[in-house]
Coordinates of C-alpha atoms in Angstrom, one line a residue:
M1 CA 23.5 -4.4 24.4
N2 CA 24.2 -0.2 23.5
R3 CA 21.8 2.0 23.0
P4 CA 21.7 2.7 19.5
V5 CA 21.1 -1.0 18.7
V6 CA 18.4 -1.3 21.5
K7 CA 17.1 1.6 18.9
R8 CA 17.3 0.1 16.4
L9 CA 15.6 -3.8 17.0
A10 CA 12.4 -1.5 19.1
A11 CA 12.1 0.8 15.7
I12 CA 12.8 -3.1 14.0
A13 CA 10.4 -4.9 16.3
V14 CA 7.3 -1.8 16.3
A15 CA 7.8 -1.5 11.8
Y16 CA 7.4 -4.7 12.1
V17 CA 3.7 -5.4 14.3
A18 CA 2.5 -2.4 12.0
A19 CA 3.6 -4.1 9.1
A20 CA 1.7 -7.0 10.2
L21 CA -1.4 -5.1 11.4
T22 CA -1.3 -3.1 8.0
S23 CA -0.9 -6.6 6.2
I24 CA -4.8 -7.6 7.6
L25 CA -6.3 -4.1 7.2
V26 CA -5.2 -3.5 3.7
P27 CA -7.9 -7.0 2.3
V28 CA -10.0 -6.5 5.2
L29 CA -10.8 -2.8 4.0
L30 CA -10.8 -3.8 0.7
I31 CA -13.3 -6.5 0.7
V32 CA -15.6 -4.1 2.5
L33 CA -15.1 -1.5 0.7
L34 CA -15.6 -3.3 -2.6
E35 CA -19.4 -4.9 -0.8
G36 CA -20.0 -1.3 0.1
I37 CA -19.5 -0.4 -3.2
E38 CA -21.5 -2.9 -4.9
E39 CA -24.4 -3.6 -2.6
G40 CA -24.6 0.0 -0.9
N41 CA -24.1 -1.6 2.1
W42 CA -21.9 0.3 4.2
S43 CA -22.6 -1.3 7.6
M44 CA -20.6 -3.7 6.9
V45 CA -17.5 -1.7 8.1
F46 CA -19.3 -1.8 11.7
Q47 CA -19.8 -5.6 11.0
F48 CA -16.1 -7.2 11.0
D49 CA -14.8 -8.5 14.3
W50 CA -12.9 -6.2 15.4
M51 CA -12.5 -6.7 18.7
G52 CA -12.4 -10.8 18.7
S53 CA -10.6 -12.3 14.9
F54 CA -8.7 -9.3 14.2
P55 CA -6.7 -9.6 16.8
L56 CA -5.7 -13.7 16.4
A57 CA -5.9 -13.1 12.4
V58 CA -2.9 -10.0 13.3
L59 CA -1.0 -12.1 16.1
T60 CA -1.2 -15.1 13.8
V61 CA 1.0 -13.6 10.5
M62 CA 2.9 -11.7 12.8
V63 CA 4.3 -15.3 13.8
C64 CA 4.0 -17.4 10.7
A65 CA 5.6 -14.7 8.0
L66 CA 8.7 -14.2 10.4
V67 CA 9.9 -17.6 8.8
I68 CA 10.5 -15.2 5.5
A69 CA 10.6 -11.5 6.8
V70 CA 13.5 -12.2 9.4
P71 CA 16.1 -13.5 6.4
A72 CA 14.6 -10.0 4.5
I73 CA 14.9 -7.7 7.2
L74 CA 18.5 -9.0 8.0
V75 CA 19.2 -8.8 4.4
A76 CA 18.4 -5.1 4.9
E77 CA 20.1 -4.4 8.2
R78 CA 23.9 -6.1 5.9
W79 CA 24.2 -4.6 2.8
S80 CA 21.8 -1.5 4.0
L81 CA 19.0 -2.2 1.6
R82 CA 17.2 1.2 2.4
R83 CA 15.0 1.3 -1.2
W84 CA 11.4 1.5 -1.0
F85 CA 10.9 -1.3 -4.0
Y86 CA 13.0 -3.7 -1.7
F87 CA 10.2 -3.7 1.2
A88 CA 7.7 -3.5 -0.7
A89 CA 8.4 -6.7 -3.0
M90 CA 9.8 -8.5 -0.2
G91 CA 6.3 -7.4 1.7
A92 CA 4.5 -9.0 -1.6
I93 CA 6.4 -12.5 -1.2
T94 CA 5.8 -12.7 2.3
S95 CA 1.9 -11.9 2.4
T96 CA 1.8 -13.9 -1.0
A97 CA 3.6 -16.9 0.6
F98 CA 1.7 -16.8 3.6
G99 CA -1.9 -16.6 2.4
L100 CA -0.9 -19.7 -0.2
S101 CA 0.5 -21.9 3.2
T102 CA -2.7 -21.9 4.6
P103 CA -5.4 -24.8 4.8
R104 CA -8.2 -22.4 2.9
S105 CA -6.5 -21.6 0.5
A106 CA -5.3 -25.2 -0.7
G107 CA -8.4 -25.2 -3.1
W108 CA -9.3 -23.4 -6.0
I109 CA -9.2 -19.7 -4.7
A110 CA -5.3 -20.2 -4.3
F111 CA -4.7 -19.9 -8.1
N112 CA -7.3 -17.0 -7.9
P113 CA -5.8 -13.9 -9.7
V114 CA -8.4 -11.4 -7.4
F115 CA -6.9 -13.9 -3.9
L116 CA -2.8 -13.3 -5.5
G117 CA -4.2 -9.6 -6.0
F118 CA -5.3 -9.0 -2.7
L119 CA -2.3 -10.8 -0.9
A120 CA 0.1 -8.8 -2.8
T121 CA -1.7 -5.3 -2.1
A122 CA -1.6 -5.8 1.6
G123 CA 1.6 -6.8 1.0
T124 CA 3.2 -4.2 -1.1
A125 CA 1.1 -2.1 1.9
A126 CA 2.8 -3.1 4.6
G127 CA 6.0 -3.5 3.4
S128 CA 5.7 0.3 2.2
V129 CA 4.3 0.5 6.4
Y130 CA 7.9 -0.9 7.4
W131 CA 10.1 1.4 5.3
L132 CA 8.4 4.4 6.3
L133 CA 9.1 3.4 9.8
A134 CA 12.1 0.7 9.9
G135 CA 13.6 0.7 6.4
R136 CA 15.0 3.5 5.1
K137 CA 17.4 3.7 7.8
S138 CA 18.8 0.1 7.1
G139 CA 22.3 -0.6 8.0
H140 CA 22.5 2.4 10.4
L141 CA 24.4 0.8 12.6
R142 CA 26.2 -0.5 10.3
R143 CA 27.4 2.2 8.8
R144 CA 28.3 4.2 12.2
D145 CA 30.8 1.7 13.5
L146 CA 32.7 1.9 10.0
R147 CA 33.8 5.4 11.1

């Protein structure tokens, strides 16, 4: 492989990891902040298991979201889709589909508008992070090959 292809693949991988981190951090921080605002107990931020469950959650999201994220990334690279809205919408769709497919959400919580809003917000944030790191240059190598 030539150097530009390796650099692009590395940028996509780093952006995907950052988006997965974002999709976990946003709902955790929203829940912690909402609880802190309501209860006046800001120590919840420090009580979260950052070293135990957080890495496992990120790994789970990264692996399971590949089913939707890889085709979306390939379409963006193929058609040089560089708009923020595409990545934000794909992030929201990916996050919502992943959240609804987990066993905990199969019951009443699956159709709770607050739960779906948290999922969509997390996905939009994740898609935005991906767009900032790699999505703005989607199809860059393809365009270079045409010259």
